[in-house]
């Protein structure tokens, strides 16, 4: 049984991480600072140290899996990232993604609009590792050790105004870099959105890494979302813009086919996709199928978000 702590990550790091990792991390940090000093970089050390020493981040033990972690080699070679092609083998094409400079625009209904460099953003948050399940609407699933920070920490930085009701996320648009974006019939850039309440939910996670390392390009470097209770298409990759708005954002897939891919897109085995069943899912890297769970097994964290919303199409 899962014991709920209000802030699970607020337990001392030595308890959250097994001792081995904790001690290694300490040693690593000390070594890194020594190296920085040796190179005469002490003035710039806080930023350098932070950016260089974030991996591996301590694991938050609050989020547990019911299945093995998907093999890293499988996960980095089977991806949905339509910017680089409308099939799963986009990993090599995605190496064209240019990661620096990487700026994130925060705009709309906020106290003060701003543009943050990715490194500046990293310096303002603390990273943790979480084991999350991921359920694609196409009925395959994976389990990933993500590294990142809660989306709520980004809300603290962005300081949305009281009129903000939704957060809208946008991916880059550059057809010269991402050949899939030459397919002009798709509504680029990729967009996704959540309500403010969903954004503030503890499960909503901004991902900067996986498998104890910075995120590989094909998985949505340098910054993507993970919303483990929703179908995978909501977990937008390679984010460049985060806007606060009073209008419900229309996602990339919703724009293409609203009858199949809705705004809420909460996982539910009992509501079939118009073209296939959602009752079971295939675990990536095997032929094994397991039963899909409502809210992908995260109902304990998120079901209350949807109370009294029975009139909405919550599960597509
Ligand atoms: N920008 C962008 N984000 C995206 C997608 C995409 O095509 N473009 N595909 C989505 C879908 S359908 C899924 S299942 C996941 C896949 O993530 P993965 O490749 O890391 O497994 O990314 C989501 N985020
Ligand atoms: Mo997906």
Coordinates of C-alpha atoms and ligand atoms in Angstrom, one line a residue:
X1 CA 0.0 0.0 0.0
X2 CA 1.1 3.5 -0.7
X3 CA 1.5 5.6 2.4
X4 CA 0.7 9.2 1.5
X5 CA 3.0 11.9 2.8
X6 CA 2.1 15.4 2.0
X7 CA 5.6 16.2 0.7
X8 CA 7.3 13.0 0.2
X9 CA 10.4 14.6 -1.2
X10 CA 11.0 16.7 1.9
X11 CA 12.5 13.8 3.8
X12 CA 16.3 14.1 4.2
X13 CA 18.2 13.1 1.2
X14 CA 20.1 10.4 3.1
X15 CA 16.8 8.6 3.7
X16 CA 15.4 9.2 0.2
X17 CA 18.3 7.7 -1.6
X18 CA 20.0 4.5 -0.8
X19 CA 23.2 5.2 1.0
X20 CA 25.5 4.1 -1.8
X21 CA 24.1 6.7 -4.2
X22 CA 24.0 9.3 -1.5
X23 CA 27.6 8.9 -0.6
X24 CA 28.7 8.7 -4.2
X25 CA 26.8 11.9 -5.0
X26 CA 28.5 13.7 -2.1
X27 CA 31.9 12.5 -3.3
X28 CA 31.0 13.6 -6.8
X29 CA 30.0 17.0 -5.7
X30 CA 33.1 17.5 -3.7
X31 CA 35.2 16.4 -6.7
X32 CA 33.4 18.7 -9.0
X33 CA 33.9 21.7 -6.8
X34 CA 37.6 20.9 -6.5
X35 CA 37.9 20.6 -10.2
X36 CA 36.2 24.0 -10.7
X37 CA 38.5 25.6 -8.2
X38 CA 41.5 24.1 -9.9
X39 CA 40.5 25.5 -13.2
X40 CA 40.1 28.9 -11.7
X41 CA 36.4 28.9 -12.2
X42 CA 35.4 29.6 -8.7
X43 CA 33.6 32.9 -9.5
X44 CA 31.3 31.0 -11.8
X45 CA 31.2 27.9 -9.7
X46 CA 27.7 28.0 -8.3
X47 CA 26.1 27.8 -11.7
X48 CA 28.7 25.5 -13.2
X49 CA 28.6 23.2 -10.2
X50 CA 24.8 23.1 -10.3
X51 CA 24.5 22.3 -14.0
X52 CA 27.3 19.8 -14.0
X53 CA 26.4 17.9 -10.8
X54 CA 22.7 17.3 -11.1
X55 CA 22.9 13.7 -12.3
X56 CA 22.1 11.3 -11.0
X57 CA 19.6 13.0 -8.8
X58 CA 18.3 11.4 -5.6
X59 CA 15.3 9.2 -6.2
X60 CA 12.0 10.2 -4.6
X61 CA 10.7 6.9 -3.2
X62 CA 7.1 8.0 -3.2
X63 CA 6.4 6.8 -6.7
X64 CA 6.5 3.1 -7.1
X65 CA 6.2 0.8 -10.1
X66 CA 4.2 -2.4 -10.6
X67 CA 6.5 -3.6 -13.5
X68 CA 10.2 -3.5 -14.4
X69 CA 11.8 -0.3 -15.7
X70 CA 11.8 -0.4 -19.5
X71 CA 15.2 -1.3 -20.9
X72 CA 17.1 2.0 -21.7
X73 CA 18.2 0.7 -25.1
X74 CA 14.5 -0.1 -26.0
X75 CA 13.3 3.3 -24.7
X76 CA 15.8 5.3 -26.6
X77 CA 15.1 3.6 -30.0
X78 CA 11.3 3.5 -30.0
X79 CA 9.9 7.0 -29.8
X80 CA 7.0 9.1 -30.8
X81 CA 8.4 12.5 -31.9
X82 CA 6.5 13.6 -35.1
X83 CA 8.8 16.5 -35.6
X84 CA 11.4 14.0 -36.7
X85 CA 9.1 11.6 -38.5
X86 CA 5.7 9.8 -38.2
X87 CA 7.1 6.5 -37.1
X88 CA 9.0 5.0 -34.1
X89 CA 12.6 5.0 -35.4
X90 CA 13.4 8.7 -35.2
X91 CA 16.3 8.5 -32.8
X92 CA 19.0 9.2 -35.4
X93 CA 17.0 12.0 -37.1
X94 CA 16.4 13.6 -33.7
X95 CA 20.2 14.1 -33.2
X96 CA 19.7 17.2 -35.4
X97 CA 17.9 18.9 -32.5
X98 CA 20.1 21.8 -31.5
X99 CA 20.1 22.1 -27.7
X100 CA 22.0 25.3 -27.1
X101 CA 21.1 28.0 -26.8
X102 CA 17.7 26.8 -25.5
X103 CA 15.3 29.5 -24.3
X104 CA 11.9 29.0 -22.6
X105 CA 9.5 31.8 -23.0
X106 CA 7.0 32.2 -20.1
X107 CA 4.1 34.5 -21.1
X108 CA 0.4 35.3 -21.0
X109 CA -1.3 35.8 -17.7
X110 CA 1.7 36.1 -15.4
X111 CA 3.0 38.8 -13.2
X112 CA 5.9 39.4 -15.5
X113 CA 6.6 37.7 -18.8
X114 CA 10.2 36.3 -19.1
X115 CA 12.6 34.3 -21.2
X116 CA 14.7 31.8 -19.3
X117 CA 17.7 30.0 -20.6
X118 CA 17.4 26.3 -19.9
X119 CA 20.5 26.4 -17.6
X120 CA 19.1 29.4 -15.7
X121 CA 15.9 27.4 -15.1
X122 CA 17.9 24.4 -13.9
X123 CA 19.7 26.6 -11.4
X124 CA 16.4 27.6 -9.9
X125 CA 15.0 24.2 -9.2
X126 CA 16.2 21.0 -7.5
X127 CA 16.1 17.8 -9.4
X128 CA 14.9 14.4 -8.2
X129 CA 14.4 11.0 -9.8
X130 CA 10.9 9.5 -10.1
X131 CA 9.9 6.1 -11.4
X132 CA 6.8 6.7 -13.6
X133 CA 4.6 4.5 -15.8
X134 CA 3.8 5.9 -19.3
X135 CA 0.8 4.8 -21.3
X136 CA 0.6 5.7 -25.0
X137 CA -2.9 6.1 -26.5
X138 CA -1.7 3.5 -29.0
X139 CA -1.8 0.8 -26.2
X140 CA 1.9 0.3 -25.5
X141 CA 3.4 1.3 -22.2
X142 CA 6.8 1.8 -20.6
X143 CA 8.3 2.6 -17.1
X144 CA 10.9 5.2 -16.9
X145 CA 13.3 6.6 -14.3
X146 CA 12.8 10.3 -15.1
X147 CA 14.8 13.1 -13.6
X148 CA 13.2 16.5 -13.3
X149 CA 11.3 18.8 -11.0
X150 CA 7.6 19.3 -10.2
X151 CA 5.7 21.5 -12.6
X152 CA 4.5 23.3 -9.4
X153 CA 8.1 24.6 -9.0
X154 CA 7.8 26.2 -12.4
X155 CA 4.5 27.8 -11.4
X156 CA 6.3 29.4 -8.5
X157 CA 8.8 30.9 -10.9
X158 CA 6.2 32.0 -13.4
X159 CA 3.8 33.6 -10.9
X160 CA 0.6 33.2 -12.8
X161 CA -2.2 35.8 -12.3
X162 CA -5.5 34.7 -10.7
X163 CA -7.2 34.9 -14.1
X164 CA -5.0 32.1 -15.5
X165 CA -7.1 28.8 -15.9
X166 CA -4.8 26.8 -18.1
X167 CA -1.2 26.2 -18.9
X168 CA -0.3 25.9 -22.6
X169 CA 3.0 24.3 -23.7
X170 CA 4.6 24.6 -27.1
X171 CA 7.4 22.8 -28.8
X172 CA 10.0 24.5 -31.1
X173 CA 9.2 25.0 -34.8
X174 CA 12.1 24.7 -37.2
X175 CA 11.5 22.6 -40.3
X176 CA 15.2 23.0 -41.3
X177 CA 16.2 21.1 -38.2
X178 CA 13.2 18.8 -37.8
X179 CA 12.3 17.4 -41.2
X180 CA 8.9 16.1 -40.0
X181 CA 7.8 19.7 -39.7
X182 CA 8.1 19.9 -43.5
X183 CA 4.9 17.9 -43.5
X184 CA 2.8 21.0 -43.8
X185 CA -0.5 19.3 -43.2
X186 CA 0.3 18.8 -39.5
X187 CA -0.6 21.8 -37.3
X188 CA 3.0 22.7 -36.1
X189 CA 4.2 23.5 -33.5
X190 CA 3.1 20.7 -31.2
X191 CA 1.0 22.1 -28.4
X192 CA -0.5 20.7 -25.3
X193 CA -2.3 22.0 -22.2
X194 CA -3.6 21.3 -18.8
X195 CA -5.7 23.1 -16.2
X196 CA -4.1 25.0 -13.4
X197 CA -5.3 22.4 -10.9
X198 CA -3.7 19.6 -13.0
X199 CA -0.5 21.6 -13.3
X200 CA -0.3 22.1 -9.6
X201 CA -0.9 18.3 -8.9
X202 CA 2.2 16.7 -7.4
X203 CA 2.4 14.1 -10.3
X204 CA 2.8 16.7 -13.0
X205 CA 6.6 16.6 -13.6
X206 CA 9.0 18.6 -15.8
X207 CA 11.5 16.2 -17.1
X208 CA 15.2 17.0 -17.8
X209 CA 16.7 13.6 -17.7
X210 CA 16.1 9.8 -17.8
X211 CA 18.1 6.8 -16.6
X212 CA 20.3 9.1 -14.4
X213 CA 21.5 11.3 -17.3
X214 CA 20.3 14.3 -19.2
X215 CA 17.4 13.5 -21.5
X216 CA 18.4 12.1 -24.9
X217 CA 17.2 14.2 -27.8
X218 CA 14.8 11.6 -29.1
X219 CA 13.0 11.6 -25.7
X220 CA 12.4 15.3 -25.8
X221 CA 15.5 17.1 -24.6
X222 CA 16.2 19.4 -22.9
X223 CA 12.8 19.8 -21.2
X224 CA 9.6 17.8 -21.5
X225 CA 6.5 17.1 -19.5
X226 CA 5.4 13.8 -17.8
X227 CA 1.7 13.4 -16.9
X228 CA 1.6 9.8 -16.0
X229 CA -2.1 9.5 -15.5
X230 CA -2.9 10.8 -19.0
X231 CA -2.2 9.3 -22.4
X232 CA 1.3 9.8 -23.6
X233 CA 0.5 12.5 -26.2
X234 CA -0.1 14.9 -23.4
X235 CA 3.5 14.6 -22.3
X236 CA 4.9 17.2 -24.7
X237 CA 8.6 17.2 -25.6
X238 CA 11.3 19.8 -26.2
X239 CA 9.3 22.7 -24.7
X240 CA 10.2 26.3 -25.7
X241 CA 7.1 28.2 -24.5
X242 CA 4.8 28.0 -21.5
X243 CA 1.8 30.3 -21.6
X244 CA -0.8 31.0 -19.0
X245 CA -4.3 31.6 -20.4
X246 CA -8.0 31.7 -19.7
X247 CA -8.8 29.7 -22.8
X248 CA -8.6 26.0 -23.0
X249 CA -5.6 25.1 -25.3
X250 CA -6.3 22.9 -28.3
X251 CA -3.6 20.3 -28.5
X252 CA -1.8 19.1 -31.7
X253 CA -3.7 15.8 -31.8
X254 CA -7.0 17.4 -30.8
X255 CA -6.6 19.8 -33.7
X256 CA -6.0 16.8 -36.1
X257 CA -8.8 14.6 -34.8
X258 CA -10.8 15.8 -31.8
X259 CA -13.1 12.8 -31.8
X260 CA -10.1 10.6 -31.0
X261 CA -7.7 12.8 -29.0
X262 CA -9.3 15.1 -26.5
X263 CA -8.2 17.7 -24.0
X264 CA -8.5 15.5 -20.9
X265 CA -7.1 12.3 -22.3
X266 CA -7.1 10.5 -18.9
X267 CA -6.3 6.8 -19.1
X268 CA -9.3 4.6 -18.8
X269 CA -9.4 0.9 -19.8
X270 CA -13.2 1.0 -20.1
X271 CA -13.4 3.8 -22.7
X272 CA -12.1 2.4 -26.0
X273 CA -10.4 4.6 -28.6
X274 CA -12.8 4.9 -31.5
X275 CA -10.5 2.5 -33.5
X276 CA -9.1 0.1 -30.8
X277 CA -9.6 -1.2 -27.2
X278 CA -7.8 0.4 -24.3
X279 CA -8.4 -2.5 -22.0
X280 CA -4.7 -3.8 -22.1
X281 CA -1.3 -2.5 -23.0
X282 CA 1.9 -4.0 -24.3
X283 CA 5.0 -3.5 -22.3
X284 CA 7.7 -2.0 -24.5
X285 CA 10.5 -4.5 -25.1
X286 CA 8.4 -7.5 -24.6
X287 CA 5.2 -9.2 -26.0
X288 CA 3.7 -9.1 -22.6
X289 CA 0.3 -7.5 -22.3
X290 CA -1.0 -6.2 -18.9
X291 CA -4.4 -4.8 -17.9
X292 CA -4.6 -1.0 -18.1
X293 CA -5.7 0.7 -15.0
X294 CA -7.9 3.8 -14.6
X295 CA -5.8 6.9 -14.5
X296 CA -3.0 4.6 -15.4
X297 CA -3.0 3.5 -11.7
X298 CA -2.6 7.0 -10.3
X299 CA -6.2 7.5 -9.3
X300 CA -5.1 8.0 -5.7
X301 CA -3.3 11.2 -6.7
X302 CA -5.6 12.6 -9.4
X303 CA -9.2 11.2 -9.2
X304 CA -10.3 14.1 -7.0
X305 CA -9.3 16.6 -9.8
X306 CA -12.3 15.3 -11.8
X307 CA -15.0 15.1 -9.2
X308 CA -18.2 16.7 -10.5
X309 CA -17.0 16.8 -14.1
X310 CA -19.0 13.9 -15.3
X311 CA -20.3 16.0 -18.2
X312 CA -16.8 16.3 -19.7
X313 CA -15.2 13.8 -22.1
X314 CA -12.5 12.9 -19.5
X315 CA -11.1 9.7 -21.0
X316 CA -10.2 10.3 -24.6
Ligands
LIG1 N1 6.7 17.5 -29.3 C1 6.2 16.3 -29.3 N2 6.0 15.7 -28.1 C2 5.5 14.5 -28.0 C3 5.2 13.7 -29.1 C4 5.5 14.3 -30.4 O1 5.3 13.7 -31.5 N3 6.0 15.6 -30.4 N4 4.6 12.5 -29.0 C5 3.9 12.2 -27.8 C6 3.6 10.8 -27.6 S1 2.2 10.2 -28.5 C7 4.2 9.9 -26.7 S2 3.6 8.4 -26.4 C8 5.4 10.4 -26.0 C9 6.5 9.4 -26.3 O2 7.7 9.7 -25.6 P1 9.0 8.8 -25.7 O3 9.4 8.8 -27.2 O4 10.0 9.4 -24.8 O5 8.6 7.4 -25.4 O6 5.8 11.7 -26.3 C10 4.7 12.6 -26.5 N5 5.2 14.0 -26.7
LIG2 MO1 1.6 8.3 -27.5

